[in-house]
Amino acid sequence: MDRVRAVAEIIPVFGFYLQPSVGGRIFSYRFWEEFVRIPGIIAIKIAPFNRYQTIDVIRAVCYSDRRDEIAVYTGNDDNIINDLLTVYRFQVQGRTVEKRIAGGLLGHWAVWTKRAVELLEEIKTLRGRSEIPAECLTRNVEVTEANAAFFDPAHQFEGCIPGIHEVLRRQGPLQGRWCLNPKEELSPGQMEEIDRIYRDYPHLNDDEFVKRHLYEWLTD
């Protein structure tokens, strides 16, 4: 924590809570309680892929006197839509404090990005409503399923990068799904899962948009 304070004295700090399966570690509520007190902390990306740990961070922010100075972003690719729609509410010293996740920093949207932009705009229009359409909950599951196919949690995310590359290969921006590590490839059954997502949820992809602009992008 002392190192964070030292850096925050020089430049603004953006915290990143990463899940252990891809190199992160678990932090307690008390850690975040202390972390958000540091002047210079301006935002936190929450990506533990875990509801309990996600709430720990947002609760710590809400209990802090700096709650209005710290933006929270979701990196939970397994719960994107719900995270962006939820109002987090806590009782702090006898008064109600609310916090919304400001936006997302999501590896999932390395592909199908046009749909991500459309989805975010739709979510913005829904945020002011007292009732959220049930369809949003269903679509949250669909997006999570797509992410599971691309990111490969079934094999501890070993096929994550080649999974993203495979989608880009299908769309045309990449000629193959090669990675810097030549041994990094799709996991067993992952290709079939990507096929299934394309078949079951065609409304989630932006292949036609990419097809219309691909020549322009590659020759620009």
PDB file of C-alpha atoms in Angstrom:
ATOM      1  CA  MET A   1       0.000   0.000   0.000  1.00  0.00           C
ATOM      2  CA  ASP A   2       2.918   2.364   0.664  1.00  0.00           C
ATOM      3  CA  ARG A   3       4.020   1.976  -2.953  1.00  0.00           C
ATOM      4  CA  VAL A   4       0.528   2.912  -4.140  1.00  0.00           C
ATOM      5  CA  ARG A   5       0.606   6.023  -1.976  1.00  0.00           C
ATOM      6  CA  ALA A   6       3.994   6.976  -3.383  1.00  0.00           C
ATOM      7  CA  VAL A   7       2.807   6.625  -6.969  1.00  0.00           C
ATOM      8  CA  ALA A   8      -0.467   8.444  -6.231  1.00  0.00           C
ATOM      9  CA  GLU A   9       1.515  11.458  -5.026  1.00  0.00           C
ATOM     10  CA  ILE A  10       2.915  11.808  -8.543  1.00  0.00           C
ATOM     11  CA  ILE A  11       0.174  10.641 -10.938  1.00  0.00           C
ATOM     12  CA  PRO A  12      -3.496   9.597 -10.653  1.00  0.00           C
ATOM     13  CA  VAL A  13      -3.926   5.888  -9.917  1.00  0.00           C
ATOM     14  CA  PHE A  14      -6.482   3.560 -11.502  1.00  0.00           C
ATOM     15  CA  GLY A  15      -6.868   0.353  -9.462  1.00  0.00           C
ATOM     16  CA  PHE A  16      -7.357  -2.997 -11.196  1.00  0.00           C
ATOM     17  CA  TYR A  17      -8.889  -5.963  -9.346  1.00  0.00           C
ATOM     18  CA  LEU A  18      -7.994  -9.033 -11.450  1.00  0.00           C
ATOM     19  CA  GLN A  19      -9.239 -12.561 -10.905  1.00  0.00           C
ATOM     20  CA  PRO A  20      -6.687 -15.111  -9.572  1.00  0.00           C
ATOM     21  CA  SER A  21      -7.132 -17.557 -12.477  1.00  0.00           C
ATOM     22  CA  VAL A  22      -5.338 -15.140 -14.820  1.00  0.00           C
ATOM     23  CA  GLY A  23      -2.721 -13.809 -12.442  1.00  0.00           C
ATOM     24  CA  GLY A  24      -4.621 -11.658  -9.947  1.00  0.00           C
ATOM     25  CA  ARG A  25      -5.188 -12.164  -6.238  1.00  0.00           C
ATOM     26  CA  ILE A  26      -8.014 -11.824  -3.727  1.00  0.00           C
ATOM     27  CA  PHE A  27      -8.168  -8.651  -1.620  1.00  0.00           C
ATOM     28  CA  SER A  28     -10.295  -8.212   1.488  1.00  0.00           C
ATOM     29  CA  TYR A  29     -12.865  -5.526   2.130  1.00  0.00           C
ATOM     30  CA  ARG A  30     -10.405  -3.975   4.614  1.00  0.00           C
ATOM     31  CA  PHE A  31      -7.808  -3.674   1.857  1.00  0.00           C
ATOM     32  CA  TRP A  32     -10.206  -1.728  -0.351  1.00  0.00           C
ATOM     33  CA  GLU A  33     -11.344   0.362   2.599  1.00  0.00           C
ATOM     34  CA  GLU A  34      -7.758   1.519   3.052  1.00  0.00           C
ATOM     35  CA  PHE A  35      -7.064   1.744  -0.690  1.00  0.00           C
ATOM     36  CA  VAL A  36      -9.867   4.218  -1.435  1.00  0.00           C
ATOM     37  CA  ARG A  37      -8.689   6.579   1.311  1.00  0.00           C
ATOM     38  CA  ILE A  38      -5.535   7.340  -0.676  1.00  0.00           C
ATOM     39  CA  PRO A  39      -5.667  10.751  -2.373  1.00  0.00           C
ATOM     40  CA  GLY A  40      -4.875  10.242  -6.035  1.00  0.00           C
ATOM     41  CA  ILE A  41      -6.974   7.097  -6.449  1.00  0.00           C
ATOM     42  CA  ILE A  42      -9.422   8.153  -9.145  1.00  0.00           C
ATOM     43  CA  ALA A  43     -10.958   4.882 -10.361  1.00  0.00           C
ATOM     44  CA  ILE A  44     -11.091   1.113  -9.885  1.00  0.00           C
ATOM     45  CA  LYS A  45     -11.716  -1.561 -12.492  1.00  0.00           C
ATOM     46  CA  ILE A  46     -13.430  -4.543 -10.873  1.00  0.00           C
ATOM     47  CA  ALA A  47     -12.697  -7.835 -12.630  1.00  0.00           C
ATOM     48  CA  PRO A  48     -12.692 -10.630 -10.030  1.00  0.00           C
ATOM     49  CA  PHE A  49     -15.553 -12.416 -11.840  1.00  0.00           C
ATOM     50  CA  ASN A  50     -17.092 -12.819  -8.383  1.00  0.00           C
ATOM     51  CA  ARG A  51     -20.183 -11.131  -6.904  1.00  0.00           C
ATOM     52  CA  TYR A  52     -18.916 -11.081  -3.320  1.00  0.00           C
ATOM     53  CA  GLN A  53     -15.607  -9.472  -4.232  1.00  0.00           C
ATOM     54  CA  THR A  54     -17.270  -7.012  -6.590  1.00  0.00           C
ATOM     55  CA  ILE A  55     -19.575  -5.825  -3.805  1.00  0.00           C
ATOM     56  CA  ASP A  56     -16.614  -5.492  -1.424  1.00  0.00           C
ATOM     57  CA  VAL A  57     -15.039  -2.891  -3.697  1.00  0.00           C
ATOM     58  CA  ILE A  58     -18.183  -0.859  -4.305  1.00  0.00           C
ATOM     59  CA  ARG A  59     -19.134  -0.927  -0.624  1.00  0.00           C
ATOM     60  CA  ALA A  60     -15.666   0.309   0.337  1.00  0.00           C
ATOM     61  CA  VAL A  61     -16.003   3.171  -2.152  1.00  0.00           C
ATOM     62  CA  CYS A  62     -19.461   4.068  -0.837  1.00  0.00           C
ATOM     63  CA  TYR A  63     -18.257   4.098   2.780  1.00  0.00           C
ATOM     64  CA  SER A  64     -15.374   6.391   1.877  1.00  0.00           C
ATOM     65  CA  ASP A  65     -15.513  10.177   2.112  1.00  0.00           C
ATOM     66  CA  ARG A  66     -13.998  10.103  -1.400  1.00  0.00           C
ATOM     67  CA  ARG A  67     -16.943   8.202  -2.905  1.00  0.00           C
ATOM     68  CA  ASP A  68     -17.778  10.986  -5.354  1.00  0.00           C
ATOM     69  CA  GLU A  69     -14.146  11.267  -6.500  1.00  0.00           C
ATOM     70  CA  ILE A  70     -13.707   7.597  -7.445  1.00  0.00           C
ATOM     71  CA  ALA A  71     -15.228   6.090 -10.584  1.00  0.00           C
ATOM     72  CA  VAL A  72     -15.896   2.355 -10.701  1.00  0.00           C
ATOM     73  CA  TYR A  73     -15.682   0.357 -13.944  1.00  0.00           C
ATOM     74  CA  THR A  74     -16.665  -3.243 -14.541  1.00  0.00           C
ATOM     75  CA  GLY A  75     -14.254  -5.756 -15.980  1.00  0.00           C
ATOM     76  CA  ASN A  76     -16.571  -8.637 -15.071  1.00  0.00           C
ATOM     77  CA  ASP A  77     -17.049 -10.156 -18.510  1.00  0.00           C
ATOM     78  CA  ASP A  78     -19.332 -12.752 -16.906  1.00  0.00           C
ATOM     79  CA  ASN A  79     -21.914 -10.150 -15.787  1.00  0.00           C
ATOM     80  CA  ILE A  80     -21.553  -7.125 -18.065  1.00  0.00           C
ATOM     81  CA  ILE A  81     -25.124  -5.912 -18.512  1.00  0.00           C
ATOM     82  CA  ASN A  82     -26.188  -6.434 -14.892  1.00  0.00           C
ATOM     83  CA  ASP A  83     -23.128  -4.580 -13.625  1.00  0.00           C
ATOM     84  CA  LEU A  84     -23.881  -1.592 -15.855  1.00  0.00           C
ATOM     85  CA  LEU A  85     -27.567  -1.468 -14.899  1.00  0.00           C
ATOM     86  CA  THR A  86     -27.333  -2.022 -11.141  1.00  0.00           C
ATOM     87  CA  VAL A  87     -27.628   0.710  -8.546  1.00  0.00           C
ATOM     88  CA  TYR A  88     -25.526  -0.321  -5.544  1.00  0.00           C
ATOM     89  CA  ARG A  89     -27.100   1.001  -2.318  1.00  0.00           C
ATOM     90  CA  PHE A  90     -25.666   1.016   1.195  1.00  0.00           C
ATOM     91  CA  GLN A  91     -26.556   2.548   4.542  1.00  0.00           C
ATOM     92  CA  VAL A  92     -23.629   4.704   5.627  1.00  0.00           C
ATOM     93  CA  GLN A  93     -23.838   6.407   9.006  1.00  0.00           C
ATOM     94  CA  GLY A  94     -27.602   6.573   8.919  1.00  0.00           C
ATOM     95  CA  ARG A  95     -28.030   7.730   5.311  1.00  0.00           C
ATOM     96  CA  THR A  96     -28.488   5.981   2.014  1.00  0.00           C
ATOM     97  CA  VAL A  97     -25.536   6.097  -0.381  1.00  0.00           C
ATOM     98  CA  GLU A  98     -25.868   4.931  -3.970  1.00  0.00           C
ATOM     99  CA  LYS A  99     -23.228   4.203  -6.576  1.00  0.00           C
ATOM    100  CA  ARG A 100     -23.390   3.141 -10.186  1.00  0.00           C
ATOM    101  CA  ILE A 101     -20.648   1.532 -12.225  1.00  0.00           C
ATOM    102  CA  ALA A 102     -19.556   4.261 -14.628  1.00  0.00           C
ATOM    103  CA  GLY A 103     -18.714   2.031 -17.583  1.00  0.00           C
ATOM    104  CA  GLY A 104     -16.764  -1.013 -18.655  1.00  0.00           C
ATOM    105  CA  LEU A 105     -13.206  -1.960 -19.533  1.00  0.00           C
ATOM    106  CA  LEU A 106     -13.930  -5.339 -21.017  1.00  0.00           C
ATOM    107  CA  GLY A 107     -11.797  -7.767 -22.958  1.00  0.00           C
ATOM    108  CA  HIS A 108     -14.962  -9.323 -24.330  1.00  0.00           C
ATOM    109  CA  TRP A 109     -15.564  -6.289 -26.522  1.00  0.00           C
ATOM    110  CA  ALA A 110     -12.297  -6.784 -28.388  1.00  0.00           C
ATOM    111  CA  VAL A 111     -14.783  -8.312 -30.849  1.00  0.00           C
ATOM    112  CA  TRP A 112     -18.379  -7.471 -31.780  1.00  0.00           C
ATOM    113  CA  THR A 113     -17.589  -3.901 -30.754  1.00  0.00           C
ATOM    114  CA  LYS A 114     -20.386  -2.237 -32.712  1.00  0.00           C
ATOM    115  CA  ARG A 115     -22.890  -4.253 -30.712  1.00  0.00           C
ATOM    116  CA  ALA A 116     -21.115  -3.140 -27.535  1.00  0.00           C
ATOM    117  CA  VAL A 117     -21.563   0.517 -28.470  1.00  0.00           C
ATOM    118  CA  GLU A 118     -25.241  -0.045 -29.238  1.00  0.00           C
ATOM    119  CA  LEU A 119     -25.711  -1.931 -25.992  1.00  0.00           C
ATOM    120  CA  LEU A 120     -24.086   0.799 -23.914  1.00  0.00           C
ATOM    121  CA  GLU A 121     -26.297   3.457 -25.500  1.00  0.00           C
ATOM    122  CA  GLU A 122     -29.356   1.354 -24.731  1.00  0.00           C
ATOM    123  CA  ILE A 123     -28.238   0.875 -21.127  1.00  0.00           C
ATOM    124  CA  LYS A 124     -27.805   4.632 -20.725  1.00  0.00           C
ATOM    125  CA  THR A 125     -31.447   5.165 -21.700  1.00  0.00           C
ATOM    126  CA  LEU A 126     -32.580   2.524 -19.202  1.00  0.00           C
ATOM    127  CA  ARG A 127     -30.610   3.832 -16.243  1.00  0.00           C
ATOM    128  CA  GLY A 128     -33.116   6.566 -15.503  1.00  0.00           C
ATOM    129  CA  ARG A 129     -36.062   4.188 -15.321  1.00  0.00           C
ATOM    130  CA  SER A 130     -37.494   2.697 -12.161  1.00  0.00           C
ATOM    131  CA  GLU A 131     -38.075  -0.640 -13.929  1.00  0.00           C
ATOM    132  CA  ILE A 132     -35.629  -2.567 -16.109  1.00  0.00           C
ATOM    133  CA  PRO A 133     -37.049  -4.812 -18.874  1.00  0.00           C
ATOM    134  CA  ALA A 134     -36.700  -8.520 -18.132  1.00  0.00           C
ATOM    135  CA  GLU A 135     -35.181  -8.899 -21.613  1.00  0.00           C
ATOM    136  CA  CYS A 136     -32.023  -7.241 -20.267  1.00  0.00           C
ATOM    137  CA  LEU A 137     -31.532 -10.108 -17.813  1.00  0.00           C
ATOM    138  CA  THR A 138     -31.873 -12.627 -20.619  1.00  0.00           C
ATOM    139  CA  ARG A 139     -29.421 -10.747 -22.814  1.00  0.00           C
ATOM    140  CA  ASN A 140     -26.961 -10.607 -19.922  1.00  0.00           C
ATOM    141  CA  VAL A 141     -26.924 -14.420 -19.935  1.00  0.00           C
ATOM    142  CA  GLU A 142     -26.477 -14.489 -23.721  1.00  0.00           C
ATOM    143  CA  VAL A 143     -23.484 -12.143 -23.572  1.00  0.00           C
ATOM    144  CA  THR A 144     -22.019 -14.185 -20.707  1.00  0.00           C
ATOM    145  CA  GLU A 145     -22.385 -17.361 -22.765  1.00  0.00           C
ATOM    146  CA  ALA A 146     -20.590 -15.697 -25.656  1.00  0.00           C
ATOM    147  CA  ASN A 147     -17.812 -14.641 -23.336  1.00  0.00           C
ATOM    148  CA  ALA A 148     -17.486 -18.194 -22.016  1.00  0.00           C
ATOM    149  CA  ALA A 149     -16.927 -19.449 -25.557  1.00  0.00           C
ATOM    150  CA  PHE A 150     -14.338 -16.792 -26.369  1.00  0.00           C
ATOM    151  CA  PHE A 151     -12.542 -16.636 -23.006  1.00  0.00           C
ATOM    152  CA  ASP A 152     -12.563 -20.367 -22.226  1.00  0.00           C
ATOM    153  CA  PRO A 153     -13.248 -20.432 -18.446  1.00  0.00           C
ATOM    154  CA  ALA A 154     -13.880 -24.174 -18.848  1.00  0.00           C
ATOM    155  CA  HIS A 155     -10.095 -24.534 -19.175  1.00  0.00           C
ATOM    156  CA  GLN A 156      -9.036 -21.766 -16.780  1.00  0.00           C
ATOM    157  CA  PHE A 157      -9.003 -19.202 -19.640  1.00  0.00           C
ATOM    158  CA  GLU A 158      -6.169 -20.956 -21.481  1.00  0.00           C
ATOM    159  CA  GLY A 159      -7.897 -20.377 -24.815  1.00  0.00           C
ATOM    160  CA  CYS A 160      -8.766 -16.738 -24.187  1.00  0.00           C
ATOM    161  CA  ILE A 161      -6.425 -15.046 -26.680  1.00  0.00           C
ATOM    162  CA  PRO A 162      -6.832 -17.605 -29.486  1.00  0.00           C
ATOM    163  CA  GLY A 163     -10.592 -17.474 -28.826  1.00  0.00           C
ATOM    164  CA  ILE A 164     -10.672 -13.744 -29.541  1.00  0.00           C
ATOM    165  CA  HIS A 165      -8.370 -14.268 -32.514  1.00  0.00           C
ATOM    166  CA  GLU A 166     -10.681 -16.936 -33.923  1.00  0.00           C
ATOM    167  CA  VAL A 167     -13.593 -14.491 -33.989  1.00  0.00           C
ATOM    168  CA  LEU A 168     -11.417 -11.868 -35.682  1.00  0.00           C
ATOM    169  CA  ARG A 169     -10.236 -14.502 -38.154  1.00  0.00           C
ATOM    170  CA  ARG A 170     -13.812 -15.336 -39.055  1.00  0.00           C
ATOM    171  CA  GLN A 171     -14.623 -11.688 -39.555  1.00  0.00           C
ATOM    172  CA  GLY A 172     -11.515 -10.986 -41.632  1.00  0.00           C
ATOM    173  CA  PRO A 173      -9.278  -8.520 -39.714  1.00  0.00           C
ATOM    174  CA  LEU A 174      -6.888 -11.407 -38.892  1.00  0.00           C
ATOM    175  CA  GLN A 175      -5.702 -14.077 -41.302  1.00  0.00           C
ATOM    176  CA  GLY A 176      -5.191 -16.590 -38.502  1.00  0.00           C
ATOM    177  CA  ARG A 177      -5.428 -16.993 -34.746  1.00  0.00           C
ATOM    178  CA  TRP A 178      -1.669 -17.181 -34.171  1.00  0.00           C
ATOM    179  CA  CYS A 179      -0.336 -15.984 -30.816  1.00  0.00           C
ATOM    180  CA  LEU A 180       3.123 -14.885 -29.680  1.00  0.00           C
ATOM    181  CA  ASN A 181       3.338 -18.222 -27.899  1.00  0.00           C
ATOM    182  CA  PRO A 182       3.070 -20.778 -30.757  1.00  0.00           C
ATOM    183  CA  LYS A 183       1.713 -23.370 -28.305  1.00  0.00           C
ATOM    184  CA  GLU A 184      -1.240 -21.166 -27.409  1.00  0.00           C
ATOM    185  CA  GLU A 185      -4.274 -22.585 -29.193  1.00  0.00           C
ATOM    186  CA  LEU A 186      -7.992 -23.151 -28.764  1.00  0.00           C
ATOM    187  CA  SER A 187      -8.876 -25.598 -26.016  1.00  0.00           C
ATOM    188  CA  PRO A 188     -10.634 -28.896 -26.769  1.00  0.00           C
ATOM    189  CA  GLY A 189     -14.258 -28.170 -27.636  1.00  0.00           C
ATOM    190  CA  GLN A 190     -13.767 -24.395 -27.783  1.00  0.00           C
ATOM    191  CA  MET A 191     -14.228 -24.167 -31.558  1.00  0.00           C
ATOM    192  CA  GLU A 192     -17.537 -26.001 -31.217  1.00  0.00           C
ATOM    193  CA  GLU A 193     -18.625 -23.572 -28.494  1.00  0.00           C
ATOM    194  CA  ILE A 194     -17.835 -20.580 -30.705  1.00  0.00           C
ATOM    195  CA  ASP A 195     -19.820 -22.244 -33.510  1.00  0.00           C
ATOM    196  CA  ARG A 196     -22.755 -22.690 -31.112  1.00  0.00           C
ATOM    197  CA  ILE A 197     -22.715 -19.046 -30.040  1.00  0.00           C
ATOM    198  CA  TYR A 198     -22.766 -17.927 -33.669  1.00  0.00           C
ATOM    199  CA  ARG A 199     -25.670 -20.289 -34.311  1.00  0.00           C
ATOM    200  CA  ASP A 200     -27.716 -19.582 -31.160  1.00  0.00           C
ATOM    201  CA  TYR A 201     -27.168 -15.828 -30.803  1.00  0.00           C
ATOM    202  CA  PRO A 202     -26.705 -14.311 -34.284  1.00  0.00           C
ATOM    203  CA  HIS A 203     -28.024 -10.956 -33.027  1.00  0.00           C
ATOM    204  CA  LEU A 204     -24.926 -10.517 -30.840  1.00  0.00           C
ATOM    205  CA  ASN A 205     -22.338 -10.395 -33.627  1.00  0.00           C
ATOM    206  CA  ASP A 206     -21.469  -7.483 -35.897  1.00  0.00           C
ATOM    207  CA  ASP A 207     -20.077  -9.525 -38.794  1.00  0.00           C
ATOM    208  CA  GLU A 208     -22.092  -7.692 -41.451  1.00  0.00           C
ATOM    209  CA  PHE A 209     -20.854  -4.315 -40.215  1.00  0.00           C
ATOM    210  CA  VAL A 210     -17.239  -5.521 -40.269  1.00  0.00           C
ATOM    211  CA  LYS A 211     -17.723  -7.009 -43.739  1.00  0.00           C
ATOM    212  CA  ARG A 212     -18.983  -3.671 -45.099  1.00  0.00           C
ATOM    213  CA  HIS A 213     -15.991  -1.747 -43.760  1.00  0.00           C
ATOM    214  CA  LEU A 214     -13.173  -4.304 -43.821  1.00  0.00           C
ATOM    215  CA  TYR A 215     -11.632  -3.260 -47.137  1.00  0.00           C
ATOM    216  CA  GLU A 216     -11.702   0.388 -46.055  1.00  0.00           C
ATOM    217  CA  TRP A 217     -10.038  -0.395 -42.733  1.00  0.00           C
ATOM    218  CA  LEU A 218      -7.356  -2.660 -44.147  1.00  0.00           C
ATOM    219  CA  THR A 219      -6.393  -0.234 -46.915  1.00  0.00           C
ATOM    220  CA  ASP A 220      -6.591   2.974 -44.891  1.00  0.00           C
TER     221      ASP A 220
END
